[in-house]
Coordinates of C-alpha atoms in Angstrom, one line a residue:
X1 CA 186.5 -61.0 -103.9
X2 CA 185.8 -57.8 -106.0
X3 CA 186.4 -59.0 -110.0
X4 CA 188.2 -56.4 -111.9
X5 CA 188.0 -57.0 -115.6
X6 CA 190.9 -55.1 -117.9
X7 CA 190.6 -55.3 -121.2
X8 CA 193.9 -55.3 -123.2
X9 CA 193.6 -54.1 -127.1
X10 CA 196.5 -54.0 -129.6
X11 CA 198.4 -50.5 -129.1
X12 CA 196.9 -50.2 -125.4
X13 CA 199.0 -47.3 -124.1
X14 CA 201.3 -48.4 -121.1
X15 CA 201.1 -45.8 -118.6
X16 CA 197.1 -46.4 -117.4
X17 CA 197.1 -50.4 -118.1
X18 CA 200.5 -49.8 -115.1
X19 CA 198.6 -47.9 -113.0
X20 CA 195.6 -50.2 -112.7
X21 CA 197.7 -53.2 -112.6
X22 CA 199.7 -51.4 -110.1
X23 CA 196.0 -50.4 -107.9
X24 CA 193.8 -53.8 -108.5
X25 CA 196.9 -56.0 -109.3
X26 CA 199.0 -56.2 -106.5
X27 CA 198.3 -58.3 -103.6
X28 CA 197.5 -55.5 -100.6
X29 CA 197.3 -56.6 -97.2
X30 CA 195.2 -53.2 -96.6
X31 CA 191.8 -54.9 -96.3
X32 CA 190.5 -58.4 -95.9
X33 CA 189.7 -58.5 -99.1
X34 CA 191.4 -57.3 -102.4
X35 CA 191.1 -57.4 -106.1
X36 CA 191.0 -59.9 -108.0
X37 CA 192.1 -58.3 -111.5
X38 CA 192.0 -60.3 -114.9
X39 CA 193.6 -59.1 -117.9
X40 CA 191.5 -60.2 -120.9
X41 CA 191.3 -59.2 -124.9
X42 CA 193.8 -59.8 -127.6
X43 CA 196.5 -62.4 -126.9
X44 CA 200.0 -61.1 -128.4
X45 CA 198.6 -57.5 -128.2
X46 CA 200.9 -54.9 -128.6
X47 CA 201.3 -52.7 -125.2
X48 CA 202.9 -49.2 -125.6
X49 CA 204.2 -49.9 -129.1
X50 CA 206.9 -51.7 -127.6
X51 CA 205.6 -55.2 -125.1
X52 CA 203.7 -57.7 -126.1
X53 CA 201.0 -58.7 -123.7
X54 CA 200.2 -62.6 -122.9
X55 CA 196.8 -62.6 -122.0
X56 CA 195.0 -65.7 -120.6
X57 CA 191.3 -64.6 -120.9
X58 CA 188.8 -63.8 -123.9
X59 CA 186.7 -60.3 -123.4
X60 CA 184.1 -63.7 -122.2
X61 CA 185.7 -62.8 -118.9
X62 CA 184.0 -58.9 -119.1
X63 CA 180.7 -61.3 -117.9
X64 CA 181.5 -62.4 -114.3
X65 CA 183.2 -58.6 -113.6
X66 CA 182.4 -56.7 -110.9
X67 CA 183.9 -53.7 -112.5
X68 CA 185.1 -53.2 -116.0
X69 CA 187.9 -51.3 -116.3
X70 CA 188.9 -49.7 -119.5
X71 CA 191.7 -47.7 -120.4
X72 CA 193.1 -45.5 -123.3
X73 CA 192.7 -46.7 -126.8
X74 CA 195.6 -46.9 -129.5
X75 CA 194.1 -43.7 -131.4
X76 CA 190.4 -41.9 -130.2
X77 CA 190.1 -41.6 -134.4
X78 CA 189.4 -44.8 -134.9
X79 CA 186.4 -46.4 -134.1
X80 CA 186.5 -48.9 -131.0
X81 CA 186.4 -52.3 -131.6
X82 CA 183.2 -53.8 -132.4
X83 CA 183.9 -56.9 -130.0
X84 CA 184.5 -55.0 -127.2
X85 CA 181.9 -52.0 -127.3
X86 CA 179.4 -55.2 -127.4
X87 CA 181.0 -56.7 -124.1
X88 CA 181.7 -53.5 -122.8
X89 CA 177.2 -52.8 -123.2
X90 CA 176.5 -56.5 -121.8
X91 CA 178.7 -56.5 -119.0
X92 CA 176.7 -52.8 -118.0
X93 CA 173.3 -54.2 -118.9
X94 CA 174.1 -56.9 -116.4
X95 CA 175.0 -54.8 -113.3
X96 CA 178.7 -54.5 -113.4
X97 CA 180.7 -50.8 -112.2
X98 CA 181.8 -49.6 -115.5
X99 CA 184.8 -46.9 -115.4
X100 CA 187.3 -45.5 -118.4
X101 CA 190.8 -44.1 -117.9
X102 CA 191.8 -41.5 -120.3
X103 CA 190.1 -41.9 -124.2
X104 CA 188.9 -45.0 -122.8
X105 CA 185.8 -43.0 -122.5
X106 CA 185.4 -43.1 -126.6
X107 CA 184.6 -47.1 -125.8
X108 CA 181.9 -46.4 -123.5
X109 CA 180.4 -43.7 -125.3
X110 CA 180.2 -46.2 -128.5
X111 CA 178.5 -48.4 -126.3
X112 CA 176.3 -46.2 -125.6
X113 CA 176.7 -46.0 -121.8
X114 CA 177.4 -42.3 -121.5
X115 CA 174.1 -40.5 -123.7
X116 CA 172.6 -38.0 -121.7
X117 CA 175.7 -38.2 -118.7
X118 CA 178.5 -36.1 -118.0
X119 CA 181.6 -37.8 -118.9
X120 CA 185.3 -36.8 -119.5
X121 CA 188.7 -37.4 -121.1
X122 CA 191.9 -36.1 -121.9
X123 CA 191.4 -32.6 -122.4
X124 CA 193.5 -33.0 -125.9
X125 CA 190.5 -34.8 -127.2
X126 CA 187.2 -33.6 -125.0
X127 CA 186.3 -31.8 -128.6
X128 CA 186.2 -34.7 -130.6
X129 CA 184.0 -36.7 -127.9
X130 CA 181.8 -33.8 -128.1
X131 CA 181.4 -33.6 -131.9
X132 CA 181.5 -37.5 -132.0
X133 CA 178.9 -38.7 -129.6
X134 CA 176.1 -35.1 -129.0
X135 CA 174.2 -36.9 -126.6
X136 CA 177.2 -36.9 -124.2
X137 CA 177.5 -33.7 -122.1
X138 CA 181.5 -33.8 -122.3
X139 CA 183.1 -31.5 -119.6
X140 CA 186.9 -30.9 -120.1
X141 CA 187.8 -29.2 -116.9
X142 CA 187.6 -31.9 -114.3
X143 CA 190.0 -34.9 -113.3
X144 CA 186.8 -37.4 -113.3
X145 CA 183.2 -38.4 -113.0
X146 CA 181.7 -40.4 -110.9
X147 CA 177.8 -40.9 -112.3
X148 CA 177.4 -44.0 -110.2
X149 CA 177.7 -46.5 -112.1
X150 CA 179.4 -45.1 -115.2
X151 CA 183.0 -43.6 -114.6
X152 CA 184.9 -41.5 -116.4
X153 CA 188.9 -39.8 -116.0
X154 CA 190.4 -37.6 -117.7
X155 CA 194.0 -38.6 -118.9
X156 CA 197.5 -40.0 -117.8
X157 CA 197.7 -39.1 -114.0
X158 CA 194.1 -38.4 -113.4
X159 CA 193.7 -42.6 -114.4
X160 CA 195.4 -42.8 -110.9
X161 CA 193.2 -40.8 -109.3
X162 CA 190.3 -42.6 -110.4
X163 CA 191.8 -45.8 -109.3
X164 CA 191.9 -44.2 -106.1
X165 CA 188.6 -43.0 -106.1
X166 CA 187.2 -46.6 -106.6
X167 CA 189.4 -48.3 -104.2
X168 CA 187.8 -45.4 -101.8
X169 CA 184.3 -46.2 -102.8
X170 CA 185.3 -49.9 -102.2
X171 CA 187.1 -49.8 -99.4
X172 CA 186.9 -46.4 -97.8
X173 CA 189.0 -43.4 -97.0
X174 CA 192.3 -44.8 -94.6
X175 CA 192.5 -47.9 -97.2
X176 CA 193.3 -45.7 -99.8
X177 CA 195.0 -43.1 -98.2
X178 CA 197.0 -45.7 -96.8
X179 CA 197.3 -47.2 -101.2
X180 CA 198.1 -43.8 -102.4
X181 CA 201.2 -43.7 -99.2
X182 CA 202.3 -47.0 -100.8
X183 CA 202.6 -45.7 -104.2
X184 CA 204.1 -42.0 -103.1
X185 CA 201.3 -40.2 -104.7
X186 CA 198.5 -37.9 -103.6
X187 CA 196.6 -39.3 -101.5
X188 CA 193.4 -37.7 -102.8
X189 CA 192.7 -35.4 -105.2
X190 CA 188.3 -34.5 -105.9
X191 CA 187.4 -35.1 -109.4
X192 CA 186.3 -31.5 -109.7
X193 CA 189.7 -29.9 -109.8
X194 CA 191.0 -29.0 -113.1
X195 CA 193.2 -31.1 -115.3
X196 CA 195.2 -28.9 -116.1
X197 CA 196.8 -25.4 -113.9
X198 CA 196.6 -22.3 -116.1
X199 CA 199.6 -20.8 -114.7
X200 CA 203.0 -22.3 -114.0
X201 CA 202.8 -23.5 -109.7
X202 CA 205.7 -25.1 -107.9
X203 CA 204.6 -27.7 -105.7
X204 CA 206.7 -29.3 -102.6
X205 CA 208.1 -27.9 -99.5
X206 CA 209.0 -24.8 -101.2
X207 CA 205.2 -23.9 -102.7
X208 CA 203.4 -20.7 -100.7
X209 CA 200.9 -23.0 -99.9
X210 CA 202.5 -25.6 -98.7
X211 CA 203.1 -24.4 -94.7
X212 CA 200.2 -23.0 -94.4
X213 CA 198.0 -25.8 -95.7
X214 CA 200.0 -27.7 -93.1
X215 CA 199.3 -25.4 -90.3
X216 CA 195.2 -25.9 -91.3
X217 CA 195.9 -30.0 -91.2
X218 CA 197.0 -29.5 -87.6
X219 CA 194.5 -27.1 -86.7
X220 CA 191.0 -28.7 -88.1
X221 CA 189.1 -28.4 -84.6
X222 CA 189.4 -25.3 -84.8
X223 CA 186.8 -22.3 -86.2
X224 CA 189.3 -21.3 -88.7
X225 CA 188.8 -18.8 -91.5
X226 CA 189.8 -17.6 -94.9
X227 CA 191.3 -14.7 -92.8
X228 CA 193.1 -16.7 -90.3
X229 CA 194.8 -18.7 -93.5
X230 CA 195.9 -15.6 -95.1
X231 CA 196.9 -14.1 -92.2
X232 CA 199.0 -17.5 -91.9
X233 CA 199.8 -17.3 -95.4
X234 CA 201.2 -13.5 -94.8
X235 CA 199.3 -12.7 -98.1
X236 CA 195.7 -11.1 -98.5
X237 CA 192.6 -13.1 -98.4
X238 CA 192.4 -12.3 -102.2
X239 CA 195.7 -13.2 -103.5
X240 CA 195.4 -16.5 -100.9
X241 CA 192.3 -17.2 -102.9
X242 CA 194.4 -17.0 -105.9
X243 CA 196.7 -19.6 -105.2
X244 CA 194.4 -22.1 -104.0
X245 CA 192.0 -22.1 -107.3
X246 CA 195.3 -22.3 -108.9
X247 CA 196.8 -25.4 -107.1
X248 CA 193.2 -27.3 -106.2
X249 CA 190.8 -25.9 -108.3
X250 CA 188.6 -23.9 -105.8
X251 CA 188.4 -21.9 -103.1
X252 CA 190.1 -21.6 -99.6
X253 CA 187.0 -22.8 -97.6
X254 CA 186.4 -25.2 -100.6
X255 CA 189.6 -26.6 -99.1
X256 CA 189.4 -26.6 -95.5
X257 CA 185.8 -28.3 -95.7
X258 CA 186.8 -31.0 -97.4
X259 CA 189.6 -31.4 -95.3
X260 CA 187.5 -30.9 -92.2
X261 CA 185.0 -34.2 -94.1
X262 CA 188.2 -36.2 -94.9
X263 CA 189.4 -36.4 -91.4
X264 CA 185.7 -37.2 -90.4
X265 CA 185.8 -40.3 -93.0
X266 CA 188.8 -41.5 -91.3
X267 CA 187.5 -41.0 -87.7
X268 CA 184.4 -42.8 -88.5
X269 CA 186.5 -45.8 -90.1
X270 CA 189.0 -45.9 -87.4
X271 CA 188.0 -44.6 -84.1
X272 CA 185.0 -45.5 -81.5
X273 CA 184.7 -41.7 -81.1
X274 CA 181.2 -40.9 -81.0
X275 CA 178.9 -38.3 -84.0
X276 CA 179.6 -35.6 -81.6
X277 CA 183.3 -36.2 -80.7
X278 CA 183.9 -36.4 -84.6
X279 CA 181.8 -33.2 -85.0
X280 CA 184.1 -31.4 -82.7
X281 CA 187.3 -32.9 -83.4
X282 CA 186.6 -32.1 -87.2
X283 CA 185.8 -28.0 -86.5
X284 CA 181.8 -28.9 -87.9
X285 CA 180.9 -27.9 -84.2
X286 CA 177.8 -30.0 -83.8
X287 CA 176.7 -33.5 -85.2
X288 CA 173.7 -31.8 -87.0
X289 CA 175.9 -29.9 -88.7
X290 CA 178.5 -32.8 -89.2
X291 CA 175.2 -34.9 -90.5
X292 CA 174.6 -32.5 -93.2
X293 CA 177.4 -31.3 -94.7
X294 CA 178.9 -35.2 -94.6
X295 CA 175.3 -36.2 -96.4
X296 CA 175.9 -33.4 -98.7
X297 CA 179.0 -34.1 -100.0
X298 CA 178.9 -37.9 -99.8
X299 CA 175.9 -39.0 -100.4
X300 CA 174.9 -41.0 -97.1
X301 CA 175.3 -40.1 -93.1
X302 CA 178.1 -40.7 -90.6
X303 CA 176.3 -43.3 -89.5
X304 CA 175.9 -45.5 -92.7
X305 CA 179.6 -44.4 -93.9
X306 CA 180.4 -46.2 -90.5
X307 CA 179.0 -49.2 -90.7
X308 CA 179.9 -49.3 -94.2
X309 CA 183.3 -49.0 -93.5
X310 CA 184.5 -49.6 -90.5
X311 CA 187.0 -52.0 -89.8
X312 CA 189.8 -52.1 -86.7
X313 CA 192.6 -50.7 -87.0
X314 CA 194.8 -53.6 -86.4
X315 CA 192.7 -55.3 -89.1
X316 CA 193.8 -52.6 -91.7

């Protein structure tokens, strides 16, 4: 069983210690294999400014973790503790997944685990990183970073997705699509899309975007286009493009191909369908073409992601 470590530090905010208690906590019948999460640190520590956390384990615990979670601190002004930078640097040096929610990132930059990486945090307080620890390349637009064995998120919600994002890595695309239906939230959302919108969007049934993102779900085998989406849409291809940077971040192909890579994820976890089958079923056309953009955007083949993943559907 996967070992999450948590460690809990007097004035720990509540919302991101919830949401990972809430991801790696609960006992999921999603997999044949969960989380096991421990909550270790300060006994009696104060949680939210208001709760008082009993915890059962000493940061000792950070040692025999498979990943070490850690989330916001009290205040990013004052230094990290000592105690915990050090555990947070031995339980890295010794192989464990090592991942930050919010200015939980100032921890792992004290511990040195994020010179010469991109890393990120709430964008309230991506200055002070910066001027704090130069050796970090600190980029404030994005919900997270995943540099492999360092992880980073930016604040409140995009904890969440993070947590998502790991489950993914862990356990694959339908398991944590399937999570993220649990907990009535989106199901994915990439860590390159900005924390924040610059202009005010509705989201819903009643967003612009909202039909004809629909209309593309049901439609991925298709050779669709910008223009076919617009014309959708009943806007231009230029104001269309507008709306999608606004809600995800980048463009209207951006979208669709990520859409059209998603759908191959879950047909690869779920289905006997064969490279091709998924190729066309997707809209990629051909399995070479499936092949490469999958590779290019995940990191490994269909086939690997497959065998990696796959499990039967009665068995999720």
């Amino acid at each position: 069983m996967h070992r999450v470590a948590l460690p809990v530090t007097d004035g720990t905010p509540l919302y991101e210690l919830a949401a990972a208690c809430e991801v790696f906590g609960a006992d999921r019948e999603l997999a044949d294999t969960w989380y096991e999460l421990v909550i270790c640190g300060e006994d009696g520590a104060a949680v939210g400014g208001w709760l008082t956390a009993g915890v059962r384990h000493g940061l000792e615990a950070l040692a025999t973790a498979d990943t070490v979670l850690i989330t916001s601190c009290r205040d990013p002004l004052e230094p990290p503790a000592p105690a915990l930078v050090e555990a947070v640097r031995a339980a890295h040096a010794r192989g464990a997944r090592v991942a930050s929610l919010c200015t939980g990132a100032f921890t792992l930059a004290e511990a040195g685990l994020l010179d010469g990486r991109r890393a990120t945090t709430h964008w309230a307080h991506t200055d002070l990183l910066q001027s704090r620890y130069p050796s970090v390349t600190v980029d404030p637009g994005v919900l997270y970073i995943d540099d492999g064995d360092v992880l980073t998120s930016a604040g409140k919600a995009a904890g969440m997705d993070l947590c998502l994002h790991l489950v993914r890595l862990d356990h694959g695309t339908a398991v944590a699509n399937a999570l993220a239906r649990t907990l009535v939230v989106p199901p994915h959302r990439p860590g390159g899309q900005a924390q924040f919108i610059p202009a005010a969007v509705g989201h819903g049934r009643t967003h612009v975007l909202t039909g004809v993102m629909a209309w593309a779900l049901a439609r991925l085998g298709e050779p669709l286009s910008v223009r076919d989406l617009a014309r959708e849409a009943g806007m231009s291809s230029r104001n269309l493009a507008r709306h999608f940077h606004a809600v995800t971040g980048g463009s209207p192909l951006r979208w669709l191909h990520d859409q059209r890579v998603r759908r191959a994820q879950e047909l690869l976890e779920l289905s006997d369908l064969s490279i091709e089958q998924i190729a066309t079923r997707t809209g990629m056309g051909t399995a070479t073409t499936l092949r490469r953009h999958f590779s290019q955007q995940l990191g490994v083949p269909p086939e690997t992601y497959r065998r990696t993943f796959r499990t039967s559907a009665a068995g999720r």
